[in-house]
């Protein structure tokens, strides 16, 4: 069965989903944009700047007022559609902060959208009104430092972007991705009692509490495994990846290495490991 590109899916009253045609090992079937509201709408994660997706969004909006275009974060599969959609609809771009990454050097990251320019940045806990509904920003750094989830108040729905997804664990890529922040953001979601998550990739999550507990457990297992591996002998990141992710899709080894690196940086900050040349080892006791 083919994925429902350019087909509006009504998830529940006031929440509809539209899938962009940008499938990849990192985006699953593609980026899902959400339309929230009925007589007036907000668009969450307009997605990549793809003509056919913007056309499909415009058709789904069907002449209604767009109160806001919201971005959860500024990876290239999420925010580049914001500016062209704003031109088409006159709507303001509201949501996560822009992030300037270098184009060369240690903080360079080609996965970021350098052109994202919001009209208004939402801080943690700030809300906007859409069609009598309230959308509230929930700051969830980790996948990126500027990541926001959006809660539709009184509905129990949380738009989780790339922070929590049903199809796969998120990637945490240093230097902008931060494992300690990601774990704290998972804990933040664990303490909320949302009914359902609508992620930017993959199916809606109907048992959010269970999934978040599982993700926290998964990362703690991974951390233990990394500590055990470097405890056996000093190891490089590729060596750790080969042992911790047997049989991984070759296209994902870079992301796995970044995730391991993110864990190691977190463990280092906690005084548990140290770098010796190219190899990671347990910290020596004082
Ligand atoms: Zn992302």
PDB file of C-alpha atoms and ligand atoms in Angstrom:
ATOM      1  CA  UNK A   1       0.000   0.000   0.000  1.00  0.00           C
ATOM      2  CA  UNK A   2       1.397   3.391  -0.939  1.00  0.00           C
ATOM      3  CA  UNK A   3       1.818   6.196   1.588  1.00  0.00           C
ATOM      4  CA  UNK A   4      -0.954   8.843   1.405  1.00  0.00           C
ATOM      5  CA  UNK A   5       1.001  11.662  -0.257  1.00  0.00           C
ATOM      6  CA  UNK A   6      -0.994  14.830  -0.926  1.00  0.00           C
ATOM      7  CA  UNK A   7      -4.080  13.284   0.672  1.00  0.00           C
ATOM      8  CA  UNK A   8      -5.626  15.090   3.636  1.00  0.00           C
ATOM      9  CA  UNK A   9      -6.289  12.661   6.506  1.00  0.00           C
ATOM     10  CA  UNK A  10      -8.740  13.811   9.163  1.00  0.00           C
ATOM     11  CA  UNK A  11      -7.344  12.425  12.437  1.00  0.00           C
ATOM     12  CA  UNK A  12     -10.103  13.758  14.727  1.00  0.00           C
ATOM     13  CA  UNK A  13     -12.304  16.872  14.719  1.00  0.00           C
ATOM     14  CA  UNK A  14     -10.039  19.896  14.231  1.00  0.00           C
ATOM     15  CA  UNK A  15      -6.869  17.909  13.455  1.00  0.00           C
ATOM     16  CA  UNK A  16      -5.897  16.847   9.932  1.00  0.00           C
ATOM     17  CA  UNK A  17      -2.624  15.524   8.529  1.00  0.00           C
ATOM     18  CA  UNK A  18      -0.903  15.866   5.176  1.00  0.00           C
ATOM     19  CA  UNK A  19       2.166  13.826   4.192  1.00  0.00           C
ATOM     20  CA  UNK A  20       4.960  15.414   2.115  1.00  0.00           C
ATOM     21  CA  UNK A  21       6.761  13.379  -0.523  1.00  0.00           C
ATOM     22  CA  UNK A  22      10.216  13.303   1.091  1.00  0.00           C
ATOM     23  CA  UNK A  23      10.717   9.689   2.236  1.00  0.00           C
ATOM     24  CA  UNK A  24      14.207   8.700   3.487  1.00  0.00           C
ATOM     25  CA  UNK A  25      15.847   6.560   6.190  1.00  0.00           C
ATOM     26  CA  UNK A  26      15.544   9.627   8.469  1.00  0.00           C
ATOM     27  CA  UNK A  27      12.020  10.775   7.582  1.00  0.00           C
ATOM     28  CA  UNK A  28      10.265   7.385   7.197  1.00  0.00           C
ATOM     29  CA  UNK A  29       7.468   7.949   4.615  1.00  0.00           C
ATOM     30  CA  UNK A  30       8.044  11.710   4.783  1.00  0.00           C
ATOM     31  CA  UNK A  31       7.201  14.774   6.876  1.00  0.00           C
ATOM     32  CA  UNK A  32       3.642  15.102   8.139  1.00  0.00           C
ATOM     33  CA  UNK A  33       2.188  18.588   8.294  1.00  0.00           C
ATOM     34  CA  UNK A  34      -0.807  19.113  10.570  1.00  0.00           C
ATOM     35  CA  UNK A  35      -3.764  21.443  10.140  1.00  0.00           C
ATOM     36  CA  UNK A  36      -5.320  22.442  13.468  1.00  0.00           C
ATOM     37  CA  UNK A  37      -8.674  24.211  13.704  1.00  0.00           C
ATOM     38  CA  UNK A  38     -11.885  24.278  11.690  1.00  0.00           C
ATOM     39  CA  UNK A  39     -13.083  27.715  10.575  1.00  0.00           C
ATOM     40  CA  UNK A  40      -9.550  29.077  10.959  1.00  0.00           C
ATOM     41  CA  UNK A  41      -6.426  26.901  10.971  1.00  0.00           C
ATOM     42  CA  UNK A  42      -2.811  26.696  12.063  1.00  0.00           C
ATOM     43  CA  UNK A  43      -0.271  24.661  10.097  1.00  0.00           C
ATOM     44  CA  UNK A  44       2.298  22.768  12.152  1.00  0.00           C
ATOM     45  CA  UNK A  45       5.538  21.815  10.364  1.00  0.00           C
ATOM     46  CA  UNK A  46       4.893  22.947   6.778  1.00  0.00           C
ATOM     47  CA  UNK A  47       7.709  20.608   5.757  1.00  0.00           C
ATOM     48  CA  UNK A  48      10.196  20.866   2.908  1.00  0.00           C
ATOM     49  CA  UNK A  49       9.832  23.468   0.181  1.00  0.00           C
ATOM     50  CA  UNK A  50       8.163  21.088  -2.282  1.00  0.00           C
ATOM     51  CA  UNK A  51       5.777  22.587  -4.765  1.00  0.00           C
ATOM     52  CA  UNK A  52       3.337  19.671  -4.743  1.00  0.00           C
ATOM     53  CA  UNK A  53       3.217  19.638  -0.933  1.00  0.00           C
ATOM     54  CA  UNK A  54       2.590  23.390  -0.732  1.00  0.00           C
ATOM     55  CA  UNK A  55      -0.144  23.009  -3.361  1.00  0.00           C
ATOM     56  CA  UNK A  56      -1.726  20.218  -1.311  1.00  0.00           C
ATOM     57  CA  UNK A  57      -1.512  22.342   1.858  1.00  0.00           C
ATOM     58  CA  UNK A  58      -3.110  25.281   0.096  1.00  0.00           C
ATOM     59  CA  UNK A  59      -5.906  23.041  -1.203  1.00  0.00           C
ATOM     60  CA  UNK A  60      -6.464  21.654   2.304  1.00  0.00           C
ATOM     61  CA  UNK A  61      -6.564  25.169   3.777  1.00  0.00           C
ATOM     62  CA  UNK A  62      -9.267  25.881   1.200  1.00  0.00           C
ATOM     63  CA  UNK A  63      -9.334  29.634   1.601  1.00  0.00           C
ATOM     64  CA  UNK A  64      -9.630  29.619   5.393  1.00  0.00           C
ATOM     65  CA  UNK A  65      -7.592  32.084   7.432  1.00  0.00           C
ATOM     66  CA  UNK A  66      -4.243  30.643   8.508  1.00  0.00           C
ATOM     67  CA  UNK A  67      -3.680  32.082  11.972  1.00  0.00           C
ATOM     68  CA  UNK A  68      -0.126  30.748  12.230  1.00  0.00           C
ATOM     69  CA  UNK A  69       2.497  28.606  10.575  1.00  0.00           C
ATOM     70  CA  UNK A  70       4.319  26.799  13.372  1.00  0.00           C
ATOM     71  CA  UNK A  71       7.623  24.943  13.206  1.00  0.00           C
ATOM     72  CA  UNK A  72       8.751  22.438  15.832  1.00  0.00           C
ATOM     73  CA  UNK A  73      12.381  22.912  14.815  1.00  0.00           C
ATOM     74  CA  UNK A  74      14.483  23.956  11.861  1.00  0.00           C
ATOM     75  CA  UNK A  75      15.687  20.766  10.238  1.00  0.00           C
ATOM     76  CA  UNK A  76      15.349  20.951   6.479  1.00  0.00           C
ATOM     77  CA  UNK A  77      12.484  18.492   6.363  1.00  0.00           C
ATOM     78  CA  UNK A  78      10.361  20.712   8.676  1.00  0.00           C
ATOM     79  CA  UNK A  79      10.704  24.459   8.191  1.00  0.00           C
ATOM     80  CA  UNK A  80      11.677  25.415   4.607  1.00  0.00           C
ATOM     81  CA  UNK A  81       8.000  25.309   3.557  1.00  0.00           C
ATOM     82  CA  UNK A  82       7.153  28.024   6.105  1.00  0.00           C
ATOM     83  CA  UNK A  83       8.255  31.017   4.079  1.00  0.00           C
ATOM     84  CA  UNK A  84       6.589  30.033   0.761  1.00  0.00           C
ATOM     85  CA  UNK A  85       3.410  29.044   2.638  1.00  0.00           C
ATOM     86  CA  UNK A  86       3.467  32.422   4.408  1.00  0.00           C
ATOM     87  CA  UNK A  87       3.699  34.120   0.986  1.00  0.00           C
ATOM     88  CA  UNK A  88       0.755  32.112  -0.285  1.00  0.00           C
ATOM     89  CA  UNK A  89      -1.468  32.639   2.794  1.00  0.00           C
ATOM     90  CA  UNK A  90      -0.267  35.845   4.457  1.00  0.00           C
ATOM     91  CA  UNK A  91       0.075  33.930   7.747  1.00  0.00           C
ATOM     92  CA  UNK A  92       2.740  34.749  10.345  1.00  0.00           C
ATOM     93  CA  UNK A  93       5.496  32.234  11.109  1.00  0.00           C
ATOM     94  CA  UNK A  94       5.443  31.492  14.826  1.00  0.00           C
ATOM     95  CA  UNK A  95       7.219  28.905  16.944  1.00  0.00           C
ATOM     96  CA  UNK A  96      10.738  27.705  17.482  1.00  0.00           C
ATOM     97  CA  UNK A  97      13.706  30.044  17.529  1.00  0.00           C
ATOM     98  CA  UNK A  98      15.973  30.310  14.492  1.00  0.00           C
ATOM     99  CA  UNK A  99      19.284  28.564  14.842  1.00  0.00           C
ATOM    100  CA  UNK A 100      22.364  29.794  13.086  1.00  0.00           C
ATOM    101  CA  UNK A 101      24.734  26.969  12.366  1.00  0.00           C
ATOM    102  CA  UNK A 102      28.042  27.579  10.667  1.00  0.00           C
ATOM    103  CA  UNK A 103      28.305  26.466   7.055  1.00  0.00           C
ATOM    104  CA  UNK A 104      31.848  25.220   7.677  1.00  0.00           C
ATOM    105  CA  UNK A 105      33.673  24.259  10.845  1.00  0.00           C
ATOM    106  CA  UNK A 106      32.871  22.141  13.870  1.00  0.00           C
ATOM    107  CA  UNK A 107      29.317  23.407  14.335  1.00  0.00           C
ATOM    108  CA  UNK A 108      28.408  23.144  10.647  1.00  0.00           C
ATOM    109  CA  UNK A 109      25.378  21.018   9.966  1.00  0.00           C
ATOM    110  CA  UNK A 110      23.842  20.767   6.510  1.00  0.00           C
ATOM    111  CA  UNK A 111      20.616  19.371   7.942  1.00  0.00           C
ATOM    112  CA  UNK A 112      19.598  22.812   9.275  1.00  0.00           C
ATOM    113  CA  UNK A 113      17.473  25.318   7.400  1.00  0.00           C
ATOM    114  CA  UNK A 114      19.495  28.575   7.480  1.00  0.00           C
ATOM    115  CA  UNK A 115      16.693  30.662   5.929  1.00  0.00           C
ATOM    116  CA  UNK A 116      14.079  30.175   8.665  1.00  0.00           C
ATOM    117  CA  UNK A 117      12.881  33.589   9.881  1.00  0.00           C
ATOM    118  CA  UNK A 118      10.025  33.521  12.408  1.00  0.00           C
ATOM    119  CA  UNK A 119       7.791  36.528  12.990  1.00  0.00           C
ATOM    120  CA  UNK A 120       7.441  35.477  16.595  1.00  0.00           C
ATOM    121  CA  UNK A 121       9.317  32.985  18.771  1.00  0.00           C
ATOM    122  CA  UNK A 122       7.316  31.095  21.386  1.00  0.00           C
ATOM    123  CA  UNK A 123       8.951  30.463  24.734  1.00  0.00           C
ATOM    124  CA  UNK A 124       8.136  27.411  26.840  1.00  0.00           C
ATOM    125  CA  UNK A 125       4.534  27.665  28.061  1.00  0.00           C
ATOM    126  CA  UNK A 126       3.506  30.496  25.710  1.00  0.00           C
ATOM    127  CA  UNK A 127       0.253  30.013  23.810  1.00  0.00           C
ATOM    128  CA  UNK A 128      -1.458  31.251  20.694  1.00  0.00           C
ATOM    129  CA  UNK A 129      -5.181  31.123  19.941  1.00  0.00           C
ATOM    130  CA  UNK A 130      -6.493  29.334  16.870  1.00  0.00           C
ATOM    131  CA  UNK A 131     -10.200  29.177  16.170  1.00  0.00           C
ATOM    132  CA  UNK A 132     -11.019  29.402  19.897  1.00  0.00           C
ATOM    133  CA  UNK A 133      -8.425  26.741  20.713  1.00  0.00           C
ATOM    134  CA  UNK A 134      -5.159  27.245  22.544  1.00  0.00           C
ATOM    135  CA  UNK A 135      -1.860  25.877  21.233  1.00  0.00           C
ATOM    136  CA  UNK A 136       0.915  25.976  23.815  1.00  0.00           C
ATOM    137  CA  UNK A 137       4.640  25.582  23.207  1.00  0.00           C
ATOM    138  CA  UNK A 138       6.364  22.853  25.219  1.00  0.00           C
ATOM    139  CA  UNK A 139      10.133  23.365  25.009  1.00  0.00           C
ATOM    140  CA  UNK A 140      11.747  19.995  24.329  1.00  0.00           C
ATOM    141  CA  UNK A 141      15.432  20.485  23.454  1.00  0.00           C
ATOM    142  CA  UNK A 142      17.593  17.462  22.692  1.00  0.00           C
ATOM    143  CA  UNK A 143      16.979  16.397  19.084  1.00  0.00           C
ATOM    144  CA  UNK A 144      17.822  20.044  18.381  1.00  0.00           C
ATOM    145  CA  UNK A 145      18.386  22.856  20.867  1.00  0.00           C
ATOM    146  CA  UNK A 146      15.384  24.811  19.533  1.00  0.00           C
ATOM    147  CA  UNK A 147      12.833  21.971  19.453  1.00  0.00           C
ATOM    148  CA  UNK A 148       9.273  22.694  20.580  1.00  0.00           C
ATOM    149  CA  UNK A 149       6.278  20.404  20.934  1.00  0.00           C
ATOM    150  CA  UNK A 150       2.826  21.999  20.713  1.00  0.00           C
ATOM    151  CA  UNK A 151      -0.023  21.049  23.043  1.00  0.00           C
ATOM    152  CA  UNK A 152      -3.611  21.570  21.942  1.00  0.00           C
ATOM    153  CA  UNK A 153      -5.071  22.549  25.306  1.00  0.00           C
ATOM    154  CA  UNK A 154      -8.103  20.654  26.634  1.00  0.00           C
ATOM    155  CA  UNK A 155      -7.809  18.038  23.888  1.00  0.00           C
ATOM    156  CA  UNK A 156      -4.962  15.880  25.190  1.00  0.00           C
ATOM    157  CA  UNK A 157      -3.225  16.089  21.806  1.00  0.00           C
ATOM    158  CA  UNK A 158       0.485  16.885  21.648  1.00  0.00           C
ATOM    159  CA  UNK A 159       2.306  17.578  18.369  1.00  0.00           C
ATOM    160  CA  UNK A 160       5.705  16.074  19.060  1.00  0.00           C
ATOM    161  CA  UNK A 161       7.726  16.951  15.924  1.00  0.00           C
ATOM    162  CA  UNK A 162      10.853  14.777  15.975  1.00  0.00           C
ATOM    163  CA  UNK A 163      11.171  14.615  19.767  1.00  0.00           C
ATOM    164  CA  UNK A 164       9.059  11.475  20.143  1.00  0.00           C
ATOM    165  CA  UNK A 165       7.933   9.380  17.192  1.00  0.00           C
ATOM    166  CA  UNK A 166       6.215   6.040  16.956  1.00  0.00           C
ATOM    167  CA  UNK A 167       8.240   4.593  14.069  1.00  0.00           C
ATOM    168  CA  UNK A 168      11.780   5.098  15.402  1.00  0.00           C
ATOM    169  CA  UNK A 169      13.783   6.712  18.158  1.00  0.00           C
ATOM    170  CA  UNK A 170      14.920  10.224  17.339  1.00  0.00           C
ATOM    171  CA  UNK A 171      18.501  11.048  16.369  1.00  0.00           C
ATOM    172  CA  UNK A 172      20.570  13.184  18.733  1.00  0.00           C
ATOM    173  CA  UNK A 173      23.498  14.625  16.816  1.00  0.00           C
ATOM    174  CA  UNK A 174      26.080  16.758  18.628  1.00  0.00           C
ATOM    175  CA  UNK A 175      26.990  19.537  18.861  1.00  0.00           C
ATOM    176  CA  UNK A 176      23.442  20.918  18.590  1.00  0.00           C
ATOM    177  CA  UNK A 177      21.780  17.661  19.643  1.00  0.00           C
ATOM    178  CA  UNK A 178      22.246  17.036  23.354  1.00  0.00           C
ATOM    179  CA  UNK A 179      21.590  13.732  25.125  1.00  0.00           C
ATOM    180  CA  UNK A 180      21.147  15.163  28.635  1.00  0.00           C
ATOM    181  CA  UNK A 181      18.658  17.724  27.291  1.00  0.00           C
ATOM    182  CA  UNK A 182      16.861  15.005  25.332  1.00  0.00           C
ATOM    183  CA  UNK A 183      16.505  12.826  28.442  1.00  0.00           C
ATOM    184  CA  UNK A 184      15.209  15.813  30.434  1.00  0.00           C
ATOM    185  CA  UNK A 185      12.702  16.529  27.643  1.00  0.00           C
ATOM    186  CA  UNK A 186      11.510  12.899  27.724  1.00  0.00           C
ATOM    187  CA  UNK A 187      11.054  13.225  31.466  1.00  0.00           C
ATOM    188  CA  UNK A 188       9.063  16.418  30.858  1.00  0.00           C
ATOM    189  CA  UNK A 189       6.672  14.524  28.568  1.00  0.00           C
ATOM    190  CA  UNK A 190       6.458  11.639  31.019  1.00  0.00           C
ATOM    191  CA  UNK A 191       5.069  14.052  33.602  1.00  0.00           C
ATOM    192  CA  UNK A 192       2.390  15.388  31.246  1.00  0.00           C
ATOM    193  CA  UNK A 193      -0.688  13.281  30.781  1.00  0.00           C
ATOM    194  CA  UNK A 194      -1.346  13.617  27.081  1.00  0.00           C
ATOM    195  CA  UNK A 195      -3.888  11.375  25.379  1.00  0.00           C
ATOM    196  CA  UNK A 196      -2.226  11.136  21.975  1.00  0.00           C
ATOM    197  CA  UNK A 197       0.945  12.248  20.180  1.00  0.00           C
ATOM    198  CA  UNK A 198       0.985  13.431  16.591  1.00  0.00           C
ATOM    199  CA  UNK A 199       4.626  13.185  15.439  1.00  0.00           C
ATOM    200  CA  UNK A 200       6.091  14.670  12.274  1.00  0.00           C
ATOM    201  CA  UNK A 201       6.992  11.196  11.017  1.00  0.00           C
ATOM    202  CA  UNK A 202       5.144   7.927  11.446  1.00  0.00           C
ATOM    203  CA  UNK A 203       1.807   6.963  12.964  1.00  0.00           C
ATOM    204  CA  UNK A 204       0.051   8.738  15.816  1.00  0.00           C
ATOM    205  CA  UNK A 205       1.061   7.433  19.233  1.00  0.00           C
ATOM    206  CA  UNK A 206      -2.026   6.294  21.120  1.00  0.00           C
ATOM    207  CA  UNK A 207      -0.208   5.108  24.254  1.00  0.00           C
ATOM    208  CA  UNK A 208       2.172   8.011  24.862  1.00  0.00           C
ATOM    209  CA  UNK A 209       3.016   7.232  28.490  1.00  0.00           C
ATOM    210  CA  UNK A 210       4.061   3.697  27.602  1.00  0.00           C
ATOM    211  CA  UNK A 211       6.174   4.861  24.651  1.00  0.00           C
ATOM    212  CA  UNK A 212       7.972   7.569  26.638  1.00  0.00           C
ATOM    213  CA  UNK A 213       8.756   5.135  29.458  1.00  0.00           C
ATOM    214  CA  UNK A 214      10.120   2.740  26.822  1.00  0.00           C
ATOM    215  CA  UNK A 215      12.286   5.444  25.220  1.00  0.00           C
ATOM    216  CA  UNK A 216      13.763   6.456  28.569  1.00  0.00           C
ATOM    217  CA  UNK A 217      14.515   2.784  29.295  1.00  0.00           C
ATOM    218  CA  UNK A 218      16.038   2.314  25.836  1.00  0.00           C
ATOM    219  CA  UNK A 219      18.457   5.213  26.294  1.00  0.00           C
ATOM    220  CA  UNK A 220      19.414   4.035  29.770  1.00  0.00           C
ATOM    221  CA  UNK A 221      20.153   0.570  28.347  1.00  0.00           C
ATOM    222  CA  UNK A 222      22.244   2.117  25.586  1.00  0.00           C
ATOM    223  CA  UNK A 223      24.171   4.155  28.113  1.00  0.00           C
ATOM    224  CA  UNK A 224      24.872   1.062  30.222  1.00  0.00           C
ATOM    225  CA  UNK A 225      25.980  -0.844  27.134  1.00  0.00           C
ATOM    226  CA  UNK A 226      28.389   1.940  26.117  1.00  0.00           C
ATOM    227  CA  UNK A 227      29.833   2.076  29.631  1.00  0.00           C
ATOM    228  CA  UNK A 228      30.294  -1.709  29.587  1.00  0.00           C
ATOM    229  CA  UNK A 229      31.981  -1.657  26.152  1.00  0.00           C
ATOM    230  CA  UNK A 230      34.480   1.074  27.034  1.00  0.00           C
ATOM    231  CA  UNK A 231      35.012  -0.640  30.399  1.00  0.00           C
ATOM    232  CA  UNK A 232      36.234  -3.795  28.618  1.00  0.00           C
ATOM    233  CA  UNK A 233      38.867  -1.792  26.735  1.00  0.00           C
ATOM    234  CA  UNK A 234      39.210   1.722  25.308  1.00  0.00           C
ATOM    235  CA  UNK A 235      37.178   1.939  22.100  1.00  0.00           C
ATOM    236  CA  UNK A 236      36.616   4.299  19.186  1.00  0.00           C
ATOM    237  CA  UNK A 237      33.086   5.382  18.255  1.00  0.00           C
ATOM    238  CA  UNK A 238      32.998   3.183  15.095  1.00  0.00           C
ATOM    239  CA  UNK A 239      34.041   0.213  17.246  1.00  0.00           C
ATOM    240  CA  UNK A 240      31.231   0.952  19.724  1.00  0.00           C
ATOM    241  CA  UNK A 241      28.700   1.347  16.883  1.00  0.00           C
ATOM    242  CA  UNK A 242      29.723  -2.000  15.345  1.00  0.00           C
ATOM    243  CA  UNK A 243      29.106  -3.762  18.665  1.00  0.00           C
ATOM    244  CA  UNK A 244      26.072  -1.828  19.905  1.00  0.00           C
ATOM    245  CA  UNK A 245      24.183  -1.736  16.595  1.00  0.00           C
ATOM    246  CA  UNK A 246      24.822  -5.095  14.898  1.00  0.00           C
ATOM    247  CA  UNK A 247      23.288  -5.341  11.429  1.00  0.00           C
ATOM    248  CA  UNK A 248      22.443  -1.623  11.229  1.00  0.00           C
ATOM    249  CA  UNK A 249      21.410  -0.161   7.848  1.00  0.00           C
ATOM    250  CA  UNK A 250      24.661   1.273   6.409  1.00  0.00           C
ATOM    251  CA  UNK A 251      22.931   4.568   5.653  1.00  0.00           C
ATOM    252  CA  UNK A 252      22.331   5.000   9.393  1.00  0.00           C
ATOM    253  CA  UNK A 253      25.821   4.294  10.770  1.00  0.00           C
ATOM    254  CA  UNK A 254      26.630   8.018  10.744  1.00  0.00           C
ATOM    255  CA  UNK A 255      23.549   8.800  12.839  1.00  0.00           C
ATOM    256  CA  UNK A 256      24.273   5.880  15.182  1.00  0.00           C
ATOM    257  CA  UNK A 257      27.829   7.158  15.624  1.00  0.00           C
ATOM    258  CA  UNK A 258      26.460  10.609  16.416  1.00  0.00           C
ATOM    259  CA  UNK A 259      24.076   9.110  18.990  1.00  0.00           C
ATOM    260  CA  UNK A 260      26.917   7.185  20.629  1.00  0.00           C
ATOM    261  CA  UNK A 261      28.960  10.387  20.611  1.00  0.00           C
ATOM    262  CA  UNK A 262      26.040  12.221  22.258  1.00  0.00           C
ATOM    263  CA  UNK A 263      25.937   9.562  24.989  1.00  0.00           C
ATOM    264  CA  UNK A 264      29.712   9.778  25.478  1.00  0.00           C
ATOM    265  CA  UNK A 265      29.616  13.585  25.779  1.00  0.00           C
ATOM    266  CA  UNK A 266      26.876  13.264  28.391  1.00  0.00           C
ATOM    267  CA  UNK A 267      28.832  10.560  30.277  1.00  0.00           C
ATOM    268  CA  UNK A 268      31.938  12.751  30.061  1.00  0.00           C
ATOM    269  CA  UNK A 269      30.059  15.723  31.496  1.00  0.00           C
ATOM    270  CA  UNK A 270      29.067  13.447  34.372  1.00  0.00           C
ATOM    271  CA  UNK A 271      32.708  12.448  34.938  1.00  0.00           C
ATOM    272  CA  UNK A 272      32.267   8.809  33.897  1.00  0.00           C
ATOM    273  CA  UNK A 273      34.322   8.554  30.691  1.00  0.00           C
ATOM    274  CA  UNK A 274      37.289  10.299  29.111  1.00  0.00           C
ATOM    275  CA  UNK A 275      38.800  10.548  25.660  1.00  0.00           C
ATOM    276  CA  UNK A 276      42.267   9.075  25.135  1.00  0.00           C
ATOM    277  CA  UNK A 277      43.372  10.010  21.631  1.00  0.00           C
ATOM    278  CA  UNK A 278      40.642   8.552  19.397  1.00  0.00           C
ATOM    279  CA  UNK A 279      39.399   6.164  22.045  1.00  0.00           C
ATOM    280  CA  UNK A 280      36.957   6.464  24.898  1.00  0.00           C
ATOM    281  CA  UNK A 281      37.727   4.903  28.251  1.00  0.00           C
ATOM    282  CA  UNK A 282      36.345   4.995  31.789  1.00  0.00           C
ATOM    283  CA  UNK A 283      37.492   8.019  33.781  1.00  0.00           C
ATOM    284  CA  UNK A 284      40.415   7.192  36.029  1.00  0.00           C
ATOM    285  CA  UNK A 285      39.607   7.459  39.716  1.00  0.00           C
ATOM    286  CA  UNK A 286      41.358  10.426  41.343  1.00  0.00           C
TER     287      UNK A 286
HETATM  288 ZN1  LIG B   1      14.538  16.853  12.936  1.00  0.00          ZN
END
